[in-house]
Tab-separated table of C-alpha atoms in Angstrom:
chain	number	residue	atom	x	y	z
A	1	UNK	CA	-85.913	150.468	85.507
A	2	UNK	CA	-82.258	149.541	85.891
A	3	UNK	CA	-80.483	146.736	87.686
A	4	UNK	CA	-80.356	146.603	91.464
A	5	UNK	CA	-76.782	146.920	92.744
A	6	UNK	CA	-76.228	146.165	96.438
A	7	UNK	CA	-73.162	147.505	98.216
A	8	UNK	CA	-71.934	146.587	101.707
A	9	UNK	CA	-70.613	149.594	103.615
A	10	UNK	CA	-70.187	151.347	106.904
A	11	UNK	CA	-73.300	153.473	107.478
A	12	UNK	CA	-71.137	156.604	107.723
A	13	UNK	CA	-69.723	155.929	104.238
A	14	UNK	CA	-73.200	156.203	102.693
A	15	UNK	CA	-74.859	158.544	105.189
A	16	UNK	CA	-76.003	160.968	102.485
A	17	UNK	CA	-77.708	158.240	100.471
A	18	UNK	CA	-79.231	156.533	103.539
A	19	UNK	CA	-80.609	159.788	104.950
A	20	UNK	CA	-82.013	160.763	101.545
A	21	UNK	CA	-83.752	157.390	101.334
A	22	UNK	CA	-85.282	157.910	104.799
A	23	UNK	CA	-86.419	161.406	103.779
A	24	UNK	CA	-88.037	160.119	100.574
A	25	UNK	CA	-89.787	157.404	102.607
A	26	UNK	CA	-91.214	160.197	104.787
A	27	UNK	CA	-89.164	159.310	107.858
A	28	UNK	CA	-87.332	162.613	108.514
A	29	UNK	CA	-86.849	161.706	112.189
A	30	UNK	CA	-84.386	159.059	111.025
A	31	UNK	CA	-81.632	161.685	110.750
A	32	UNK	CA	-81.645	161.967	114.550
A	33	UNK	CA	-81.696	158.182	114.919
A	34	UNK	CA	-78.770	157.911	112.502
A	35	UNK	CA	-76.666	160.279	114.632
A	36	UNK	CA	-77.731	158.758	117.953
A	37	UNK	CA	-77.714	155.049	117.102
A	38	UNK	CA	-75.967	154.213	113.851
A	39	UNK	CA	-72.689	156.050	114.388
A	40	UNK	CA	-71.928	154.662	117.874
A	41	UNK	CA	-73.015	151.137	116.857
A	42	UNK	CA	-70.802	151.310	113.770
A	43	UNK	CA	-67.785	151.250	116.087
A	44	UNK	CA	-69.220	148.042	117.588
A	45	UNK	CA	-69.559	146.319	114.208
A	46	UNK	CA	-72.760	147.689	112.636
A	47	UNK	CA	-72.697	147.322	108.851
A	48	UNK	CA	-75.123	148.360	106.158
A	49	UNK	CA	-76.142	147.229	102.721
A	50	UNK	CA	-77.468	149.897	100.397
A	51	UNK	CA	-79.229	149.027	97.151
A	52	UNK	CA	-78.998	151.343	94.174
A	53	UNK	CA	-80.954	151.510	90.921
A	54	UNK	CA	-79.502	153.890	88.355
A	55	UNK	CA	-77.295	155.402	91.079
A	56	UNK	CA	-80.195	156.193	93.431
A	57	UNK	CA	-80.511	154.449	96.824
A	58	UNK	CA	-83.694	152.374	96.946
A	59	UNK	CA	-83.074	150.104	99.958
A	60	UNK	CA	-81.121	149.988	103.182
A	61	UNK	CA	-80.464	147.104	105.556
A	62	UNK	CA	-78.317	147.390	108.654
A	63	UNK	CA	-77.227	144.714	111.139
A	64	UNK	CA	-74.625	144.172	113.833
């Protein structure tokens, strides 16, 4: 296993990686939540941290 690299970002900047992580975690409904909740809240200050191992997203944290 490689090193964990954590990157702070706007959720929209890493939408592909975040949605793929949700899909792999068997939470496909999260795509709808992302569109409905993450994007509007991003304008209000929502930020995310995405963790990568060998270039693959393995964690996601989001807070306002």
